[in-house]
Short mmCIF file of N, CA and C in Angstrom, two decimals:
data_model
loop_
_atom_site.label_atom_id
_atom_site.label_comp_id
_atom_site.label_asym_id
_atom_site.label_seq_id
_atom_site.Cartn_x
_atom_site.Cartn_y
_atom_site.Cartn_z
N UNK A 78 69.75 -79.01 -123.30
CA UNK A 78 69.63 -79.25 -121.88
C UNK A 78 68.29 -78.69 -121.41
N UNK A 79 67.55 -79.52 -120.85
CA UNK A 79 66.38 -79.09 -120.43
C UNK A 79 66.58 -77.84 -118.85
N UNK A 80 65.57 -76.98 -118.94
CA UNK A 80 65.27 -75.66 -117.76
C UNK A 80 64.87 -76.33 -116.46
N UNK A 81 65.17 -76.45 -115.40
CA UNK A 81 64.23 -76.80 -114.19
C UNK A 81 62.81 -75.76 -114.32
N UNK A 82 62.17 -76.29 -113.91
CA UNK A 82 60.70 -75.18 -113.80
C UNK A 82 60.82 -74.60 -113.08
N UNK A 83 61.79 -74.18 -111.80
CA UNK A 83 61.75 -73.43 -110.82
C UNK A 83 62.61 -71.90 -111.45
N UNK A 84 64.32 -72.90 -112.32
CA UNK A 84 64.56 -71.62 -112.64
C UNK A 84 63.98 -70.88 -113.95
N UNK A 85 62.93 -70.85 -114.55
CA UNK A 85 62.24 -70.66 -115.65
C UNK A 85 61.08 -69.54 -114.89
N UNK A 86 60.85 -69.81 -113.88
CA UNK A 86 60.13 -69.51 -113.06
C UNK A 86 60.82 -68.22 -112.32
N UNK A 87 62.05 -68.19 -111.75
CA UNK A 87 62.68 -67.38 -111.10
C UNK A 87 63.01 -66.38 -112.34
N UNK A 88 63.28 -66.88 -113.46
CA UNK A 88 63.99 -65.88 -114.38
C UNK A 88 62.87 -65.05 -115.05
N UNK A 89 61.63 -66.10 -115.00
CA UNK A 89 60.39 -64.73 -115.26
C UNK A 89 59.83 -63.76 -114.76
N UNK A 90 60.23 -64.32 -113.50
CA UNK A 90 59.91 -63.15 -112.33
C UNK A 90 60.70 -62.00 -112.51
N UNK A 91 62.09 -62.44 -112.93
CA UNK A 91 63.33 -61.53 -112.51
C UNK A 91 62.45 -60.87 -113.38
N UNK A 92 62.29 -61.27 -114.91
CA UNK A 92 61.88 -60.12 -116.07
C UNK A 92 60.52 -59.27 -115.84
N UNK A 93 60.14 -59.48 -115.26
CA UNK A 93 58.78 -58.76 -114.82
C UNK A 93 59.12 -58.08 -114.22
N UNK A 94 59.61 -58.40 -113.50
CA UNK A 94 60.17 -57.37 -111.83
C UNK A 94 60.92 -56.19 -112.42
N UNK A 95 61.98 -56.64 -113.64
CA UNK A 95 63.21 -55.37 -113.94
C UNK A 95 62.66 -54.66 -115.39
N UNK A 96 61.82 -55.56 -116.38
CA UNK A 96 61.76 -55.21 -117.71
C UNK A 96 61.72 -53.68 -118.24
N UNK A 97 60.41 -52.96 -117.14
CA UNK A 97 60.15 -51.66 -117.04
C UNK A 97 61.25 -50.58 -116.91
N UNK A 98 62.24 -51.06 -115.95
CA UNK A 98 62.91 -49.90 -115.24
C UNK A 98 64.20 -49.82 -116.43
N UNK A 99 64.61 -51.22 -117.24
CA UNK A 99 65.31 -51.29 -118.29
C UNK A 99 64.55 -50.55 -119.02
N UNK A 100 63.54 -50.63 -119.22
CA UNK A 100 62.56 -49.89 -120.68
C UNK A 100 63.29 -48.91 -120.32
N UNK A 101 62.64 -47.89 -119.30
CA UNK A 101 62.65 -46.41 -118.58
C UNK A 101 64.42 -46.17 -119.25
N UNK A 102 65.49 -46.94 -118.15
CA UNK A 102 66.86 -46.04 -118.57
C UNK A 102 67.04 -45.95 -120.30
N UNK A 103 66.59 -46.84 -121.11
CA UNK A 103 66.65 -46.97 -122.51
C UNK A 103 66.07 -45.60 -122.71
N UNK A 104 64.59 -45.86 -122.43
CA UNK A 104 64.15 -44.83 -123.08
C UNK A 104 64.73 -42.68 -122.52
N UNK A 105 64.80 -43.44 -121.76
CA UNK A 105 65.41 -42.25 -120.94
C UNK A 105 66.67 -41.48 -121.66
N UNK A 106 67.35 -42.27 -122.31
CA UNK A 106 68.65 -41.91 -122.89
C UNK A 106 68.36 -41.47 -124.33
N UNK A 107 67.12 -42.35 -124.85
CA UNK A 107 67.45 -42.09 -126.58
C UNK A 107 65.83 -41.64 -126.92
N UNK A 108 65.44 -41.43 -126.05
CA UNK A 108 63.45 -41.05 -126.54
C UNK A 108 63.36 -41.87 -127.48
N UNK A 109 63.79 -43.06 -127.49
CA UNK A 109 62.86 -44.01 -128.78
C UNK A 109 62.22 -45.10 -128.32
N UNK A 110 61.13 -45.48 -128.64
CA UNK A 110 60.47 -46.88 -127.66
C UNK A 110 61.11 -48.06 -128.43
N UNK A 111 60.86 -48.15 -129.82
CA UNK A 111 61.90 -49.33 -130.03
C UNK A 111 63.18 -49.46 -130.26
N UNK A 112 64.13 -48.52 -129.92
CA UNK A 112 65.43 -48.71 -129.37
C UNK A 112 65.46 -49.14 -127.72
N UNK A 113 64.60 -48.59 -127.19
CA UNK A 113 64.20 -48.75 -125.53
C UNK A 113 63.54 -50.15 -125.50
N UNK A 114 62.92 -51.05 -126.72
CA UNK A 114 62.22 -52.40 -126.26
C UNK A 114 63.60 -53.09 -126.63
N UNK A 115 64.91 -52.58 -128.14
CA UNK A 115 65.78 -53.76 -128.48
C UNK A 115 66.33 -53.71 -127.39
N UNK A 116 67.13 -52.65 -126.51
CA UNK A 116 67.85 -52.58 -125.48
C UNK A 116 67.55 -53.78 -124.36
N UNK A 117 65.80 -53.53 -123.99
CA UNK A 117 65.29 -54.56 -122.64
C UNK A 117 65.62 -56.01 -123.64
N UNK A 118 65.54 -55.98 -124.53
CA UNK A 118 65.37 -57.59 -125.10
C UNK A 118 66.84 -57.92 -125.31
N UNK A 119 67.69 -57.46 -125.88
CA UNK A 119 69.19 -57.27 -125.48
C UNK A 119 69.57 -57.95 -124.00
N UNK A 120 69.17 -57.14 -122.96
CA UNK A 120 69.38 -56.96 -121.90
C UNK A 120 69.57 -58.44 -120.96
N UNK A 121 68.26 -58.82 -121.40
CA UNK A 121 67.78 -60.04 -120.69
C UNK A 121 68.04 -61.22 -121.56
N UNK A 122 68.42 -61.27 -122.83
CA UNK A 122 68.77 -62.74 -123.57
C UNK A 122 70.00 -62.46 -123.21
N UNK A 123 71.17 -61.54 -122.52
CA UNK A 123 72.42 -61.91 -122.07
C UNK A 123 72.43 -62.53 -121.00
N UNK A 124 71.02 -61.67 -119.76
CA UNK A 124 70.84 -62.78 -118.77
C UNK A 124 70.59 -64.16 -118.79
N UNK A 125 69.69 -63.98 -119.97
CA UNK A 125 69.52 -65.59 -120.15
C UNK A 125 70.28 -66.65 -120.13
N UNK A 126 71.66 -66.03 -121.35
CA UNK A 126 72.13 -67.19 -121.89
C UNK A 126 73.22 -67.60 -120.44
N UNK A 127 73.65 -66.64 -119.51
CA UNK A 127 73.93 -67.00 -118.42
C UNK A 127 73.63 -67.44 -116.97
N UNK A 128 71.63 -67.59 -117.09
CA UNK A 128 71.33 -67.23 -116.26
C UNK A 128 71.76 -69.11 -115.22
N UNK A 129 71.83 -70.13 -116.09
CA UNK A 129 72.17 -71.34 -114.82
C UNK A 129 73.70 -71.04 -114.11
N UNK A 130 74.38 -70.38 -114.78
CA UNK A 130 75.85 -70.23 -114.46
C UNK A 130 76.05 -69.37 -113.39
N UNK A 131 74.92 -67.98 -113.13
CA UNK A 131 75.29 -67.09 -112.72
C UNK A 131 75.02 -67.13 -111.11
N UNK A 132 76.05 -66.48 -110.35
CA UNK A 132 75.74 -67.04 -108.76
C UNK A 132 74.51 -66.59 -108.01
N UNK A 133 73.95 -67.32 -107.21
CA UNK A 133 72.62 -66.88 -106.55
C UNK A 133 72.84 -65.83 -105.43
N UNK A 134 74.40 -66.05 -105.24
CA UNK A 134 74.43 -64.77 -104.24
C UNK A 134 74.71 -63.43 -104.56
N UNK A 135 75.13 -63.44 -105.95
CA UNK A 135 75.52 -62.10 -106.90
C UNK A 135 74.00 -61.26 -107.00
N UNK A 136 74.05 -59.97 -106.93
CA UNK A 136 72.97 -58.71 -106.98
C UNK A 136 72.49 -58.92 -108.59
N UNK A 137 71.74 -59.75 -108.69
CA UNK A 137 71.54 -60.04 -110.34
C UNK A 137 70.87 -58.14 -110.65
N UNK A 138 70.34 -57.26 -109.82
CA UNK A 138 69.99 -55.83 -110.32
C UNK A 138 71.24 -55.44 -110.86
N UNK A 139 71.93 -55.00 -110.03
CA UNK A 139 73.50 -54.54 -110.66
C UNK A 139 74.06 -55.44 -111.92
N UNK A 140 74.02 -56.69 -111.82
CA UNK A 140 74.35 -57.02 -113.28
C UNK A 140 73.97 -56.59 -114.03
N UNK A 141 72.07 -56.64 -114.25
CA UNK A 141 71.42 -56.16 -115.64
C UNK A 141 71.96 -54.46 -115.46
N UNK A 142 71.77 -54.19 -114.60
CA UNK A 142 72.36 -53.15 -114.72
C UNK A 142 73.43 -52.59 -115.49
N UNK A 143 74.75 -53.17 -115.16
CA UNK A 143 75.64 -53.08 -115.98
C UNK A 143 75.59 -53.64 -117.16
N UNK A 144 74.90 -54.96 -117.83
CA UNK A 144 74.27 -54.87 -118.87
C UNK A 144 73.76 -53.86 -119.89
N UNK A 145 72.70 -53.22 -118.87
CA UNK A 145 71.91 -52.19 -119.81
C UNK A 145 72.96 -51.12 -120.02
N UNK A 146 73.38 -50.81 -118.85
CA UNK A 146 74.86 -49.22 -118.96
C UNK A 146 75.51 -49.77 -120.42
N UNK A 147 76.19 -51.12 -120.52
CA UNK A 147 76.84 -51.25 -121.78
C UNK A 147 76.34 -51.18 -123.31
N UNK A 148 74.95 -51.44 -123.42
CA UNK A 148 74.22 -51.88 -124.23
C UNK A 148 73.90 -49.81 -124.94
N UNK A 149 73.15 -49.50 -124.10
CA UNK A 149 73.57 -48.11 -123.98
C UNK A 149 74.90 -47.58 -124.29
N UNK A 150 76.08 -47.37 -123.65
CA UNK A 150 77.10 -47.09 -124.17
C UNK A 150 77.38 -47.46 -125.41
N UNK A 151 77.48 -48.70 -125.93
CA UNK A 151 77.58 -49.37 -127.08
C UNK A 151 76.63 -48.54 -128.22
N UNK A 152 75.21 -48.57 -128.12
CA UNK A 152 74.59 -47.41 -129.01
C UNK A 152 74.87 -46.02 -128.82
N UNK A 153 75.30 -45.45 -128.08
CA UNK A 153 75.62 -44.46 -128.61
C UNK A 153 77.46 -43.99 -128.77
N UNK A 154 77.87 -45.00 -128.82
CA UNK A 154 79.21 -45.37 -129.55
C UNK A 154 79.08 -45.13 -131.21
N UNK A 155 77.52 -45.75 -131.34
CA UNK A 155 77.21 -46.17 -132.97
C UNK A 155 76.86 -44.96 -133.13
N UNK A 156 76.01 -44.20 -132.51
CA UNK A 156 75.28 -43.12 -132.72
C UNK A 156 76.51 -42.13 -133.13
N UNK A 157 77.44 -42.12 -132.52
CA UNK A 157 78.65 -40.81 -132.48
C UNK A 157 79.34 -41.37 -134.05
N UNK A 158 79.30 -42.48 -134.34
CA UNK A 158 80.10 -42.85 -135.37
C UNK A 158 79.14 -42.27 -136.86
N UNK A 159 77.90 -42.81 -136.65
CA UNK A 159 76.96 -42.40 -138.00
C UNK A 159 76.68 -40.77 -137.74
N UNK A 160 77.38 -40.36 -136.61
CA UNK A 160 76.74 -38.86 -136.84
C UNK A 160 78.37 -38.69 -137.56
N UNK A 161 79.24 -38.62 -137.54
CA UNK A 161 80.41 -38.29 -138.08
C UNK A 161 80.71 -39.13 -139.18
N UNK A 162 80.06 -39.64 -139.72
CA UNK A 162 79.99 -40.26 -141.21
C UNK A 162 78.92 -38.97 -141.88
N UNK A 163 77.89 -39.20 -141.30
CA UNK A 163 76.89 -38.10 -141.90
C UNK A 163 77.44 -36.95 -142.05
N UNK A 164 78.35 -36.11 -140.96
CA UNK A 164 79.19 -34.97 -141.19
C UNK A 164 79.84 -34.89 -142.12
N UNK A 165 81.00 -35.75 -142.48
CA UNK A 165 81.95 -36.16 -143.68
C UNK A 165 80.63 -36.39 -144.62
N UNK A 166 79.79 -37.16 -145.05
CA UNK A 166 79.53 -37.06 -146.07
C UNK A 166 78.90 -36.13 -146.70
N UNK A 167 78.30 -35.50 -146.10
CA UNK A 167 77.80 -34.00 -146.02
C UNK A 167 78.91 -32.74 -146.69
N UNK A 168 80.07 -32.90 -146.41
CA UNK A 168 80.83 -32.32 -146.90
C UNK A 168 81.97 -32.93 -147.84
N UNK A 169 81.40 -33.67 -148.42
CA UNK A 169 81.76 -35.01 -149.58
C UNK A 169 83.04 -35.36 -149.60
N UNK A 170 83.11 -35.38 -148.18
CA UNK A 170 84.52 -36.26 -147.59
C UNK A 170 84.27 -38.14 -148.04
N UNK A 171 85.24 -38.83 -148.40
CA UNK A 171 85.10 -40.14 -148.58
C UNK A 171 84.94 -40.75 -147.25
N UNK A 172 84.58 -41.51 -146.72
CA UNK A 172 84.76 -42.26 -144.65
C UNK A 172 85.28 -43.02 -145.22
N UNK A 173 86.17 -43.14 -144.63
CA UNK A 173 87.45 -44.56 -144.54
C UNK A 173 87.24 -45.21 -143.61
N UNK A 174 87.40 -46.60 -143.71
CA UNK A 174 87.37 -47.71 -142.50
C UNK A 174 88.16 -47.36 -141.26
N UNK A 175 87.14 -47.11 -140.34
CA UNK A 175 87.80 -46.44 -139.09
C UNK A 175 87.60 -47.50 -137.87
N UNK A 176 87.43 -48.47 -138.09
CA UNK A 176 87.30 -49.77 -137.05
C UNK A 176 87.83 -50.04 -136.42
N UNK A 177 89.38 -49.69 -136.74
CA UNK A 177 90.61 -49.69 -135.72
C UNK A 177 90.16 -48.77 -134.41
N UNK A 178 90.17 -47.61 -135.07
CA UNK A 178 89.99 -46.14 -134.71
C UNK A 178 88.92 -46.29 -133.22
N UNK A 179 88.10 -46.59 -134.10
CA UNK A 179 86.85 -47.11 -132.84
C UNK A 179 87.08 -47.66 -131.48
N UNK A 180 88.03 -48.57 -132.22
CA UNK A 180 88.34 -49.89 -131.23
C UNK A 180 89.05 -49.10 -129.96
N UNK A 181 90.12 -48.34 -130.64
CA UNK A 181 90.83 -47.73 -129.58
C UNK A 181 90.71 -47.15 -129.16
N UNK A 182 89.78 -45.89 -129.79
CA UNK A 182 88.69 -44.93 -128.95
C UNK A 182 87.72 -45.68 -128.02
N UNK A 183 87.52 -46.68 -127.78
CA UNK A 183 86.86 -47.48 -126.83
C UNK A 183 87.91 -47.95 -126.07
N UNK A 184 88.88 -48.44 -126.14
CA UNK A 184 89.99 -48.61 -125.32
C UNK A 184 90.34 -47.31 -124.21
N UNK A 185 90.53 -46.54 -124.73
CA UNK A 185 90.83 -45.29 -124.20
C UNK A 185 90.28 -44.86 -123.60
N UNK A 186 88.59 -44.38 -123.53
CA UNK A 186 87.82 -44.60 -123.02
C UNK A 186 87.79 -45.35 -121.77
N UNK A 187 87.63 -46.57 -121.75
CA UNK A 187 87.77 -47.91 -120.61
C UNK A 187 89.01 -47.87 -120.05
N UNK A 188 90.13 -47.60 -120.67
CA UNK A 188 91.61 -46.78 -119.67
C UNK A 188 91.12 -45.67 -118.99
N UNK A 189 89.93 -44.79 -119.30
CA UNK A 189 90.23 -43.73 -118.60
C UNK A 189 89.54 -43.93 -117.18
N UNK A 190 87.93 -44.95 -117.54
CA UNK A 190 87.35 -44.82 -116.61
C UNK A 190 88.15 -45.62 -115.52
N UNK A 191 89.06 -46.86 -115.53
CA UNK A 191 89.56 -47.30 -114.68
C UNK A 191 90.50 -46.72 -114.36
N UNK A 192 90.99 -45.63 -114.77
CA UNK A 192 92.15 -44.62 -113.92
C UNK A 192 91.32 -43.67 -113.06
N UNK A 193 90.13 -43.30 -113.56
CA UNK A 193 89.27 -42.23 -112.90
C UNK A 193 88.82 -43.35 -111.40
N UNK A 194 88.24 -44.76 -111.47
CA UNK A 194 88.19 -45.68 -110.27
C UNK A 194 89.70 -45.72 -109.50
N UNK A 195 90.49 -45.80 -110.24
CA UNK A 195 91.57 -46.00 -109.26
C UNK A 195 91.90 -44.80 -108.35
N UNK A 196 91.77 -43.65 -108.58
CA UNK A 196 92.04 -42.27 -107.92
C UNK A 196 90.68 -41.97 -106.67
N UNK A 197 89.69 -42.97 -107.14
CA UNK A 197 88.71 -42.89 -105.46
C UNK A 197 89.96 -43.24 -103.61
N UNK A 198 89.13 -42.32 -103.22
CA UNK A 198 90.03 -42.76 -102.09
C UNK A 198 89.41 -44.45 -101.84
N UNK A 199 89.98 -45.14 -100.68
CA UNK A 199 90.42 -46.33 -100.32
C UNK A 199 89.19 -46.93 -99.79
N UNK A 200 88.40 -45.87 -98.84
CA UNK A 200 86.90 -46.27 -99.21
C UNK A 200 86.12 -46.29 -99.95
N UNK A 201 85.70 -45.50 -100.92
CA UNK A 201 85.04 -45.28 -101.81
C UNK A 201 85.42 -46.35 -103.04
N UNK A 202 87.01 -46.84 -103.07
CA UNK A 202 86.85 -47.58 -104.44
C UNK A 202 86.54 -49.10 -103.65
N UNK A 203 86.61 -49.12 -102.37
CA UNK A 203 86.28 -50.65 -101.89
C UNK A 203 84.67 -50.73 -102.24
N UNK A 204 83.78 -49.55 -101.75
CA UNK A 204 82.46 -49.51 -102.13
C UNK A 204 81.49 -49.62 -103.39
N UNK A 205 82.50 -49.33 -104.21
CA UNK A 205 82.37 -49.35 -105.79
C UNK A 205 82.40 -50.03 -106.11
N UNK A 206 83.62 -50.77 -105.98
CA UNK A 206 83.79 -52.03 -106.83
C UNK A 206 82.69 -53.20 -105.66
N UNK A 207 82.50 -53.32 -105.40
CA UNK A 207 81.64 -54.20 -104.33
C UNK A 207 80.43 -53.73 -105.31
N UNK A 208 80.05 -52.73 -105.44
CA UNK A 208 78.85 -52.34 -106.58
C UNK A 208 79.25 -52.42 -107.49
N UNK A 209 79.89 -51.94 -108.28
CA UNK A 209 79.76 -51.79 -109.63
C UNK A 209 80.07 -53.25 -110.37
N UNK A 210 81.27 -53.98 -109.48
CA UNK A 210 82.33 -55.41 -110.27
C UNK A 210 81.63 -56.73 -109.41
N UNK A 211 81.19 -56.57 -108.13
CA UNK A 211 80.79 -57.84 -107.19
C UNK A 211 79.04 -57.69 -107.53
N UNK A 212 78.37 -56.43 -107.99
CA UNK A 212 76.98 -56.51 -107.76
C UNK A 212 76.38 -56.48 -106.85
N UNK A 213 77.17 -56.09 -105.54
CA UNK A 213 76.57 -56.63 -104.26
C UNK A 213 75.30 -55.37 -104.05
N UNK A 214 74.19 -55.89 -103.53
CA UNK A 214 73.38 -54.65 -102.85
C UNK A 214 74.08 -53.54 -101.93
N UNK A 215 73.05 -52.70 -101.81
CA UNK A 215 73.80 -51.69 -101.00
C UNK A 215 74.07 -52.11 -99.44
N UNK A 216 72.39 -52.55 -99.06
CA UNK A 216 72.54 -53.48 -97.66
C UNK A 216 73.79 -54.74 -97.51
N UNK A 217 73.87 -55.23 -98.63
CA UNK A 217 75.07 -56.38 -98.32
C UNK A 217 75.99 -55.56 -98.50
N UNK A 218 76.43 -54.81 -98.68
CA UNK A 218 78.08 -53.39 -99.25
C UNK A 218 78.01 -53.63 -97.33
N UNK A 219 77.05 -52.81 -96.98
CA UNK A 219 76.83 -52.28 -95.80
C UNK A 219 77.11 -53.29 -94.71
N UNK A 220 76.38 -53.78 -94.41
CA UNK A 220 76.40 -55.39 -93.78
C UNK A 220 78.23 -55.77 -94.25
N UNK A 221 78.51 -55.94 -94.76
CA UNK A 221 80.03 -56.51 -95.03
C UNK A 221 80.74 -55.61 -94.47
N UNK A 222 80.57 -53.78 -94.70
CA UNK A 222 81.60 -53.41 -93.80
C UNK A 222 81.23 -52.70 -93.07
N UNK A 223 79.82 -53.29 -92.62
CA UNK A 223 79.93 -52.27 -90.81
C UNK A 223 79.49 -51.16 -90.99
N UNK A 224 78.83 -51.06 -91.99
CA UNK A 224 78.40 -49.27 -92.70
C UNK A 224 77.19 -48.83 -92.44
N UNK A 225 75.86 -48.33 -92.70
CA UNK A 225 75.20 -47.70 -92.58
C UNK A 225 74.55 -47.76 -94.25
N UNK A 226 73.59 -48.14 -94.39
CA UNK A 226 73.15 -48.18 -95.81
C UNK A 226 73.46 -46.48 -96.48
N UNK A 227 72.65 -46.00 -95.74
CA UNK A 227 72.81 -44.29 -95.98
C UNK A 227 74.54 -44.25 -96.67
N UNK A 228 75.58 -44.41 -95.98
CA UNK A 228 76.50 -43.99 -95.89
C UNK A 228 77.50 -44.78 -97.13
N UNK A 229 76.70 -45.97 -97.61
CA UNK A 229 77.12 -46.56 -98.87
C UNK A 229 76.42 -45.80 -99.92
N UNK A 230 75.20 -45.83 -99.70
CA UNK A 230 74.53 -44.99 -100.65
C UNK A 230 75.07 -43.95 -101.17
N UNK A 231 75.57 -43.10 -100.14
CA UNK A 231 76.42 -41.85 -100.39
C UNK A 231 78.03 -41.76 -100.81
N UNK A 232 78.65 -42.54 -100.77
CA UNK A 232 79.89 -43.21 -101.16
C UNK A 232 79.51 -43.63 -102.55
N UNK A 233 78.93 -44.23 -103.00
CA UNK A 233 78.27 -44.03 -104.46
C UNK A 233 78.26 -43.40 -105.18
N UNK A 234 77.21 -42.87 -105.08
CA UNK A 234 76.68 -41.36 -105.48
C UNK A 234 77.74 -40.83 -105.50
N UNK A 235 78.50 -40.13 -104.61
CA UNK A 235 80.06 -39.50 -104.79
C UNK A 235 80.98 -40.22 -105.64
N UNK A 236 81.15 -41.24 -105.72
CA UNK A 236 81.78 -41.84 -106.53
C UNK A 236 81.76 -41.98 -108.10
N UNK A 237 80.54 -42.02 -108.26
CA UNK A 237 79.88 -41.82 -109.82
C UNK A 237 79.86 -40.50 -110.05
N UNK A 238 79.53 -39.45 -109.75
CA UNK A 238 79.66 -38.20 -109.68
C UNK A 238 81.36 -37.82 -109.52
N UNK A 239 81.95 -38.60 -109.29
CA UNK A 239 83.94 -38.04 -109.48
C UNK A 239 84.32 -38.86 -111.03
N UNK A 240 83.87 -39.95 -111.35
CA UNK A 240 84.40 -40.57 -112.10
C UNK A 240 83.71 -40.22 -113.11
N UNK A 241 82.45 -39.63 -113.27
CA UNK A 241 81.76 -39.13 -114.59
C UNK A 241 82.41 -37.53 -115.22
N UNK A 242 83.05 -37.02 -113.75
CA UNK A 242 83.89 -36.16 -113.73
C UNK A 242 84.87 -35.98 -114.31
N UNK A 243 85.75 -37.06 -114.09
CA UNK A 243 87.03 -37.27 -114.68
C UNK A 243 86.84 -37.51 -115.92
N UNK A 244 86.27 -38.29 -116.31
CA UNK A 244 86.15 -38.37 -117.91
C UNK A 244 85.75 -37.62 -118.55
N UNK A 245 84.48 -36.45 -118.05
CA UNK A 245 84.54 -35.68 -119.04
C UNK A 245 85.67 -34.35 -119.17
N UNK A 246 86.42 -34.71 -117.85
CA UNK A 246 87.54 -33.53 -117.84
C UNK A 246 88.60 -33.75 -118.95
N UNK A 247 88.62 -35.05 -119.28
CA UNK A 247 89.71 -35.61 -120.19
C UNK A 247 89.08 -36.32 -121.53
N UNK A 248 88.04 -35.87 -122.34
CA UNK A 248 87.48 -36.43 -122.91
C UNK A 248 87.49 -35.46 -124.09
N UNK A 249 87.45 -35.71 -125.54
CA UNK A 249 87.13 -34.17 -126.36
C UNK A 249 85.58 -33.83 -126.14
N UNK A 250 85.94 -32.44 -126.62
CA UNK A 250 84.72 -31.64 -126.11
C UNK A 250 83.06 -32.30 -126.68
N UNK A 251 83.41 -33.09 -127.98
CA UNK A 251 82.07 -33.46 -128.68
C UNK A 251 81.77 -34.93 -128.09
N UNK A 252 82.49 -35.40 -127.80
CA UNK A 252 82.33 -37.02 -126.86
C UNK A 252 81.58 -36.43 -125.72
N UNK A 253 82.18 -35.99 -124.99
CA UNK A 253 81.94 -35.00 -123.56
C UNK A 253 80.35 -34.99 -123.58
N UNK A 254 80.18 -33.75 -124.68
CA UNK A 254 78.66 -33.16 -124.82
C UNK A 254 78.05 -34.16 -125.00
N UNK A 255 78.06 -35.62 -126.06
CA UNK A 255 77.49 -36.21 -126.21
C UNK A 255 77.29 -37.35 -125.12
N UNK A 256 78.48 -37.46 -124.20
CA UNK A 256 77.84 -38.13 -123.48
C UNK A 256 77.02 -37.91 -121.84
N UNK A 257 77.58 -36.30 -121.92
CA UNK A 257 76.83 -35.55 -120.93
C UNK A 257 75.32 -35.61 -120.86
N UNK A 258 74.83 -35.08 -122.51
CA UNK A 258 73.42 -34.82 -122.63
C UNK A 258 72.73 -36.11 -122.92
N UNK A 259 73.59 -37.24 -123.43
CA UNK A 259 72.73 -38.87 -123.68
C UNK A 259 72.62 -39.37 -122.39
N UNK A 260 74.01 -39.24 -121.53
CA UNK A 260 73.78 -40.55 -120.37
C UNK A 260 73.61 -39.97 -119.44
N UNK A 261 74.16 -38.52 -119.07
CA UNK A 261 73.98 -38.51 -117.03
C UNK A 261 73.08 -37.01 -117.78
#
């Protein structure tokens, strides 16, 4: 199927406009530049392959956004796994296929954070999810309910700050550390 030139055009812009600030959180998390370039290139061939589908009124920032958050999470998912292979083998433990293991430790995980969203009070999870699941800007959050940009902004911020909370309150201590000192 052939590209219109306009959206070929719009989607290069988008990448110019965001490529950097993807570099930055990459690199920000793992000090490596080419884990920080696969991440941006990651990032944006998911935009891509959705980008005719995806709505023009959706916060395409917050998507890549949540993009990059996963892409991130996802490496250092891997990272926690080859460091605990390296441990075991180090102490000439055999590693057994733990894929299940993973799976559900990622499950568990994603149960927790949506129990940690569900316990926001009634404003705060309307504000969230409007960010985090709709993408909406902060001005459109705001604008929709009558708010005060400031005051979404800050409903945020509090919000990510309770739910990064909760998980590491309920998390083991070496997940915790690791994802204390990689992501926030």
């Amino acid at each position: 199927m052939l590209v219109e030139k306009g959206t070929i055009l719009d989607f290069k812009d988008f990448y110019l406009t965001y490529k950097d600030k993807v570099y930055r959180y990459a690199y920000m998390h793992f000090r490596d530049e080419d884990l920080a370039f696969d991440i941006v290139q990651e990032a944006f061939s998911k935009i891509w392959t959705k980008w005719e589908q995806l709505d023009i009124e959706r916060n395409f920032q917050s998507y890549l956004y949540s993009i990059t958050r996963n892409l991130v999470f996802d490496e250092l998912r891997k990272r926690q796994v080859r460091h605990q292979y390296s441990e075991l083998k180090q102490l000439g433990v055999e590693a057994e296929d733990n894929s299940n293991e993973e799976s559900i430790a990622y499950r568990d995980l994603e149960k927790l954070y949506k129990e940690a969203i569900s316990k926001l009070p009634k404003s705060r999870l309307e504000i969230y999810t409007l960010s985090k699941e709709e993408f909406l800007k902060n001005s459109e959050i705001a604008e929709r309910l009558g708010l005060s940009v400031n005051t979404v902004r800050e409903h945020i911020v509090k919000s990510n700050k309770f739910v990064r909370g909760y998980i590491l309150e309920r998390t083991s201590i070496s997940l915790a550390l690791l994802i204390f000192f990689d992501i926030f």
